[in-house]
Short mmCIF file of N, CA and C in Angstrom, two decimals:
data_model
loop_
_atom_site.label_atom_id
_atom_site.label_comp_id
_atom_site.label_asym_id
_atom_site.label_seq_id
_atom_site.Cartn_x
_atom_site.Cartn_y
_atom_site.Cartn_z
N UNK K 42 35.14 -29.30 -22.95
CA UNK K 42 35.21 -28.07 -22.13
C UNK K 42 34.43 -26.98 -22.76
N UNK K 43 33.53 -26.38 -22.06
CA UNK K 43 32.69 -25.26 -22.60
C UNK K 43 33.54 -24.03 -23.02
N UNK K 44 33.08 -23.38 -24.08
CA UNK K 44 33.78 -22.23 -24.57
C UNK K 44 32.80 -21.15 -25.02
N UNK K 45 33.20 -19.84 -24.94
CA UNK K 45 32.38 -18.78 -25.42
C UNK K 45 32.07 -18.99 -26.87
N UNK K 46 30.82 -18.90 -27.28
CA UNK K 46 30.37 -19.05 -28.64
C UNK K 46 29.48 -17.83 -29.00
N UNK K 47 29.69 -17.35 -30.25
CA UNK K 47 28.91 -16.26 -30.80
C UNK K 47 28.27 -16.67 -32.07
N UNK K 48 26.93 -16.53 -32.21
CA UNK K 48 26.29 -16.77 -33.50
C UNK K 48 25.47 -15.58 -33.83
N UNK K 49 25.60 -15.15 -35.07
CA UNK K 49 24.70 -14.12 -35.67
C UNK K 49 23.90 -14.86 -36.73
N UNK K 50 22.59 -14.81 -36.63
CA UNK K 50 21.69 -15.48 -37.56
C UNK K 50 20.63 -14.49 -37.99
N UNK K 51 20.56 -14.22 -39.27
CA UNK K 51 19.49 -13.38 -39.78
C UNK K 51 18.46 -14.13 -40.65
N UNK K 52 17.20 -13.71 -40.57
CA UNK K 52 16.11 -14.28 -41.40
C UNK K 52 16.02 -15.78 -41.21
N UNK K 53 16.06 -16.29 -39.94
CA UNK K 53 15.92 -17.68 -39.70
C UNK K 53 14.48 -17.94 -39.16
N UNK K 54 14.05 -19.16 -39.29
CA UNK K 54 12.68 -19.49 -38.82
C UNK K 54 12.54 -19.34 -37.29
N UNK K 55 11.36 -19.09 -36.82
CA UNK K 55 11.09 -18.88 -35.41
C UNK K 55 11.52 -20.08 -34.58
N UNK K 56 11.24 -21.29 -35.08
CA UNK K 56 11.60 -22.40 -34.23
C UNK K 56 13.10 -22.59 -34.06
N UNK K 57 13.83 -22.07 -35.05
CA UNK K 57 15.30 -22.16 -34.91
C UNK K 57 15.80 -21.04 -33.92
N UNK K 58 15.19 -19.94 -33.92
CA UNK K 58 15.50 -18.88 -32.93
C UNK K 58 15.21 -19.38 -31.50
N UNK K 59 14.14 -20.12 -31.37
CA UNK K 59 13.78 -20.76 -30.07
C UNK K 59 14.82 -21.79 -29.63
N UNK K 60 15.31 -22.62 -30.58
CA UNK K 60 16.37 -23.57 -30.28
C UNK K 60 17.64 -22.88 -29.84
N UNK K 61 17.99 -21.83 -30.51
CA UNK K 61 19.20 -21.08 -30.14
C UNK K 61 19.12 -20.51 -28.73
N UNK K 62 17.89 -19.94 -28.46
CA UNK K 62 17.73 -19.29 -27.13
C UNK K 62 17.66 -20.29 -25.96
N UNK K 63 17.52 -21.59 -26.25
CA UNK K 63 17.56 -22.58 -25.21
C UNK K 63 19.04 -22.75 -24.67
N UNK K 64 20.01 -22.44 -25.54
CA UNK K 64 21.40 -22.62 -25.18
C UNK K 64 22.18 -21.34 -25.08
N UNK K 65 21.67 -20.30 -25.71
CA UNK K 65 22.47 -19.04 -25.81
C UNK K 65 21.57 -17.90 -25.46
N UNK K 66 22.16 -16.75 -25.00
CA UNK K 66 21.41 -15.58 -24.76
C UNK K 66 21.27 -14.78 -26.05
N UNK K 67 20.07 -14.25 -26.30
CA UNK K 67 19.88 -13.35 -27.51
C UNK K 67 20.05 -11.97 -27.04
N UNK K 68 21.30 -11.41 -27.12
CA UNK K 68 21.66 -10.13 -26.56
C UNK K 68 21.11 -8.98 -27.35
N UNK K 69 20.97 -9.16 -28.62
CA UNK K 69 20.28 -8.21 -29.49
C UNK K 69 19.61 -9.07 -30.58
N UNK K 70 18.64 -8.54 -31.26
CA UNK K 70 18.04 -9.37 -32.36
C UNK K 70 19.08 -9.94 -33.25
N UNK K 71 19.06 -11.20 -33.51
CA UNK K 71 19.96 -12.00 -34.41
C UNK K 71 21.32 -12.23 -33.82
N UNK K 72 21.67 -11.82 -32.62
CA UNK K 72 22.98 -12.11 -32.01
C UNK K 72 22.83 -12.89 -30.73
N UNK K 73 23.53 -14.10 -30.81
CA UNK K 73 23.41 -15.06 -29.68
C UNK K 73 24.80 -15.27 -29.13
N UNK K 74 24.92 -15.35 -27.73
CA UNK K 74 26.19 -15.49 -27.10
C UNK K 74 25.98 -16.44 -25.93
N UNK K 75 26.94 -17.27 -25.73
CA UNK K 75 26.86 -18.18 -24.58
C UNK K 75 28.15 -19.06 -24.44
N UNK K 76 28.21 -19.78 -23.34
CA UNK K 76 29.28 -20.74 -23.04
C UNK K 76 28.72 -22.10 -23.21
N UNK K 77 29.08 -22.82 -24.27
CA UNK K 77 28.54 -24.14 -24.52
C UNK K 77 29.63 -25.10 -24.96
N UNK K 78 29.41 -26.41 -24.85
CA UNK K 78 30.35 -27.42 -25.23
C UNK K 78 30.51 -27.46 -26.78
N UNK K 79 31.59 -28.09 -27.24
CA UNK K 79 31.82 -28.26 -28.66
C UNK K 79 30.69 -29.10 -29.30
N UNK K 80 30.23 -30.07 -28.58
CA UNK K 80 29.17 -30.98 -29.10
C UNK K 80 27.87 -30.17 -29.28
N UNK K 81 27.48 -29.36 -28.32
CA UNK K 81 26.33 -28.55 -28.45
C UNK K 81 26.45 -27.54 -29.55
N UNK K 82 27.59 -26.90 -29.66
CA UNK K 82 27.87 -25.94 -30.73
C UNK K 82 27.75 -26.55 -32.08
N UNK K 83 28.33 -27.75 -32.23
CA UNK K 83 28.25 -28.47 -33.56
C UNK K 83 26.79 -28.85 -33.87
N UNK K 84 26.01 -29.28 -32.92
CA UNK K 84 24.63 -29.60 -33.19
C UNK K 84 23.82 -28.34 -33.56
N UNK K 85 24.00 -27.29 -32.75
CA UNK K 85 23.28 -26.07 -33.08
C UNK K 85 23.60 -25.61 -34.52
N UNK K 86 24.89 -25.59 -34.90
CA UNK K 86 25.36 -25.14 -36.17
C UNK K 86 24.73 -26.03 -37.27
N UNK K 87 24.76 -27.33 -37.09
CA UNK K 87 24.23 -28.28 -38.07
C UNK K 87 22.72 -27.97 -38.33
N UNK K 88 22.03 -27.79 -37.17
CA UNK K 88 20.59 -27.45 -37.27
C UNK K 88 20.34 -26.14 -37.97
N UNK K 89 21.12 -25.18 -37.59
CA UNK K 89 20.97 -23.88 -38.21
C UNK K 89 21.26 -23.88 -39.72
N UNK K 90 22.29 -24.51 -40.15
CA UNK K 90 22.60 -24.58 -41.57
C UNK K 90 21.61 -25.42 -42.35
N UNK K 91 21.06 -26.45 -41.67
CA UNK K 91 20.06 -27.28 -42.40
C UNK K 91 18.73 -26.53 -42.66
N UNK K 92 18.38 -25.61 -41.74
CA UNK K 92 17.16 -24.92 -41.82
C UNK K 92 17.25 -23.59 -42.50
N UNK K 93 18.43 -23.15 -42.82
CA UNK K 93 18.65 -21.82 -43.41
C UNK K 93 18.19 -21.82 -44.86
N UNK K 94 17.22 -21.02 -45.18
CA UNK K 94 16.70 -20.93 -46.57
C UNK K 94 17.09 -19.58 -47.16
N UNK K 95 16.57 -18.49 -46.58
CA UNK K 95 16.84 -17.16 -47.11
C UNK K 95 17.84 -16.41 -46.30
N UNK K 96 18.04 -16.80 -45.09
CA UNK K 96 18.90 -16.00 -44.17
C UNK K 96 20.40 -16.35 -44.31
N UNK K 97 21.09 -15.83 -43.37
CA UNK K 97 22.60 -16.08 -43.33
C UNK K 97 22.98 -16.22 -41.86
N UNK K 98 24.13 -16.81 -41.65
CA UNK K 98 24.58 -17.05 -40.26
C UNK K 98 26.07 -17.02 -40.19
N UNK K 99 26.60 -16.58 -39.03
CA UNK K 99 28.00 -16.56 -38.74
C UNK K 99 28.29 -17.14 -37.39
N UNK K 100 29.24 -18.07 -37.29
CA UNK K 100 29.61 -18.73 -35.97
C UNK K 100 31.06 -18.42 -35.71
N UNK K 101 31.31 -17.95 -34.46
CA UNK K 101 32.72 -17.68 -33.98
C UNK K 101 32.89 -18.34 -32.65
N UNK K 102 34.01 -19.02 -32.44
CA UNK K 102 34.32 -19.66 -31.18
C UNK K 102 35.84 -19.70 -31.03
N UNK K 103 36.36 -19.86 -29.77
CA UNK K 103 37.83 -19.90 -29.59
C UNK K 103 38.49 -21.11 -30.21
N UNK K 104 39.70 -20.91 -30.67
CA UNK K 104 40.49 -21.93 -31.20
C UNK K 104 41.97 -21.66 -30.92
N UNK K 105 42.80 -22.71 -31.04
CA UNK K 105 44.25 -22.56 -30.77
C UNK K 105 44.90 -22.26 -32.08
N UNK K 106 44.73 -20.97 -32.57
CA UNK K 106 45.40 -20.52 -33.77
C UNK K 106 45.95 -19.07 -33.44
N UNK K 107 46.56 -18.51 -34.48
CA UNK K 107 47.14 -17.17 -34.35
C UNK K 107 46.09 -16.14 -33.84
N UNK K 108 44.89 -16.24 -34.43
CA UNK K 108 43.84 -15.22 -34.13
C UNK K 108 43.07 -15.54 -32.84
N UNK K 109 43.11 -16.78 -32.39
CA UNK K 109 42.42 -17.14 -31.15
C UNK K 109 40.98 -17.56 -31.36
N UNK K 110 40.50 -17.59 -32.60
CA UNK K 110 39.10 -17.95 -32.85
C UNK K 110 38.97 -18.60 -34.22
N UNK K 111 37.92 -19.28 -34.41
CA UNK K 111 37.52 -19.90 -35.73
C UNK K 111 36.17 -19.23 -36.16
N UNK K 112 36.04 -19.10 -37.49
CA UNK K 112 34.86 -18.43 -38.04
C UNK K 112 34.29 -19.32 -39.05
N UNK K 113 32.94 -19.50 -39.06
CA UNK K 113 32.20 -20.23 -40.09
C UNK K 113 31.04 -19.38 -40.56
N UNK K 114 30.69 -19.54 -41.81
CA UNK K 114 29.56 -18.79 -42.35
C UNK K 114 28.60 -19.74 -43.14
N UNK K 115 27.39 -19.35 -43.24
CA UNK K 115 26.41 -20.12 -44.03
C UNK K 115 25.40 -19.13 -44.62
N UNK K 116 24.90 -19.51 -45.85
CA UNK K 116 23.99 -18.64 -46.55
C UNK K 116 24.67 -17.54 -47.31
N UNK K 117 23.85 -16.77 -48.03
CA UNK K 117 24.48 -15.66 -48.80
C UNK K 117 25.05 -14.62 -47.92
N UNK K 118 26.25 -14.22 -48.15
CA UNK K 118 26.99 -13.24 -47.39
C UNK K 118 27.61 -12.24 -48.32
N UNK K 119 27.76 -11.01 -47.92
CA UNK K 119 28.55 -10.05 -48.71
C UNK K 119 30.00 -10.17 -48.24
N UNK K 120 30.25 -10.74 -47.12
CA UNK K 120 31.62 -10.93 -46.59
C UNK K 120 31.97 -12.40 -46.59
N UNK K 121 33.04 -12.77 -47.26
CA UNK K 121 33.50 -14.12 -47.30
C UNK K 121 34.83 -14.31 -46.55
N UNK K 122 34.91 -15.23 -45.54
CA UNK K 122 36.12 -15.49 -44.87
C UNK K 122 37.03 -16.28 -45.78
N UNK K 123 38.28 -15.87 -45.85
CA UNK K 123 39.29 -16.56 -46.65
C UNK K 123 40.48 -16.89 -45.79
N UNK K 124 41.02 -18.15 -46.00
CA UNK K 124 42.24 -18.58 -45.27
C UNK K 124 43.41 -18.05 -46.04
N UNK K 125 44.22 -17.26 -45.36
CA UNK K 125 45.45 -16.75 -45.97
C UNK K 125 46.65 -17.15 -45.04
N UNK K 126 47.30 -18.24 -45.41
CA UNK K 126 48.44 -18.77 -44.61
C UNK K 126 48.09 -18.89 -43.18
N UNK K 127 46.93 -19.48 -42.87
CA UNK K 127 46.47 -19.74 -41.49
C UNK K 127 45.76 -18.62 -40.87
N UNK K 128 45.67 -17.47 -41.44
CA UNK K 128 44.87 -16.37 -40.87
C UNK K 128 43.56 -16.23 -41.62
N UNK K 129 42.49 -15.89 -40.96
CA UNK K 129 41.26 -15.67 -41.57
C UNK K 129 41.13 -14.20 -41.96
N UNK K 130 40.96 -13.92 -43.27
CA UNK K 130 40.77 -12.58 -43.72
C UNK K 130 39.31 -12.51 -44.31
N UNK K 131 38.77 -11.29 -44.37
CA UNK K 131 37.45 -11.12 -44.86
C UNK K 131 37.47 -10.41 -46.24
N UNK K 132 36.88 -11.08 -47.23
CA UNK K 132 36.83 -10.45 -48.61
C UNK K 132 35.41 -9.97 -48.76
N UNK K 133 35.27 -8.68 -49.24
CA UNK K 133 33.98 -8.12 -49.49
C UNK K 133 33.62 -8.36 -50.96
N UNK K 134 32.37 -8.79 -51.14
CA UNK K 134 31.89 -8.95 -52.46
C UNK K 134 31.38 -7.60 -52.96
N UNK K 135 31.73 -7.20 -54.14
CA UNK K 135 31.36 -5.93 -54.68
C UNK K 135 29.92 -6.01 -55.10
N UNK K 136 29.09 -4.98 -54.72
CA UNK K 136 27.73 -4.93 -55.11
C UNK K 136 27.65 -4.45 -56.59
N UNK K 137 26.73 -5.06 -57.36
CA UNK K 137 26.65 -4.54 -58.81
C UNK K 137 26.12 -3.12 -58.83
N UNK K 138 26.68 -2.33 -59.76
CA UNK K 138 26.22 -0.95 -59.95
C UNK K 138 24.99 -0.97 -60.79
N UNK K 139 24.30 0.11 -60.90
CA UNK K 139 23.11 0.17 -61.72
C UNK K 139 23.34 -0.07 -63.16
N UNK K 140 24.55 0.35 -63.65
CA UNK K 140 24.88 0.14 -65.03
C UNK K 140 25.04 -1.36 -65.32
N UNK K 141 25.71 -2.04 -64.40
CA UNK K 141 25.95 -3.51 -64.57
C UNK K 141 24.65 -4.24 -64.54
N UNK K 142 23.70 -3.78 -63.64
CA UNK K 142 22.42 -4.42 -63.59
C UNK K 142 21.63 -4.28 -64.84
N UNK K 143 21.67 -3.01 -65.38
CA UNK K 143 20.94 -2.71 -66.65
C UNK K 143 21.54 -3.57 -67.83
N UNK K 144 22.75 -3.87 -67.85
CA UNK K 144 23.41 -4.67 -68.90
C UNK K 144 22.88 -6.09 -68.91
N UNK K 145 22.61 -6.64 -67.68
CA UNK K 145 22.09 -8.01 -67.63
C UNK K 145 20.69 -8.15 -67.96
N UNK K 146 19.93 -7.03 -67.92
CA UNK K 146 18.47 -7.11 -68.24
C UNK K 146 18.41 -7.05 -69.75
#
């Protein structure tokens, strides 16, 4: 059964952006939305994560849980989804300060 799917993909190759736009609408740069089957969603996500070198991606789609959706991420992110007793919470990674950067040099 098709379901609403949202993908945010930054710094991905052009051929991958083209593949995403075959199935989803690019409503703003890097944000793709559409109604697709679970099989298509899985294939798109597998292709996206396989081709991801410098960029990052986030996938959200409906699920039968407390929040009503599932979240997946790939690539370097400042926000990490964490499972907390069945709820997905977002943990922010602290950016290094200039003093910490100077210590590592």
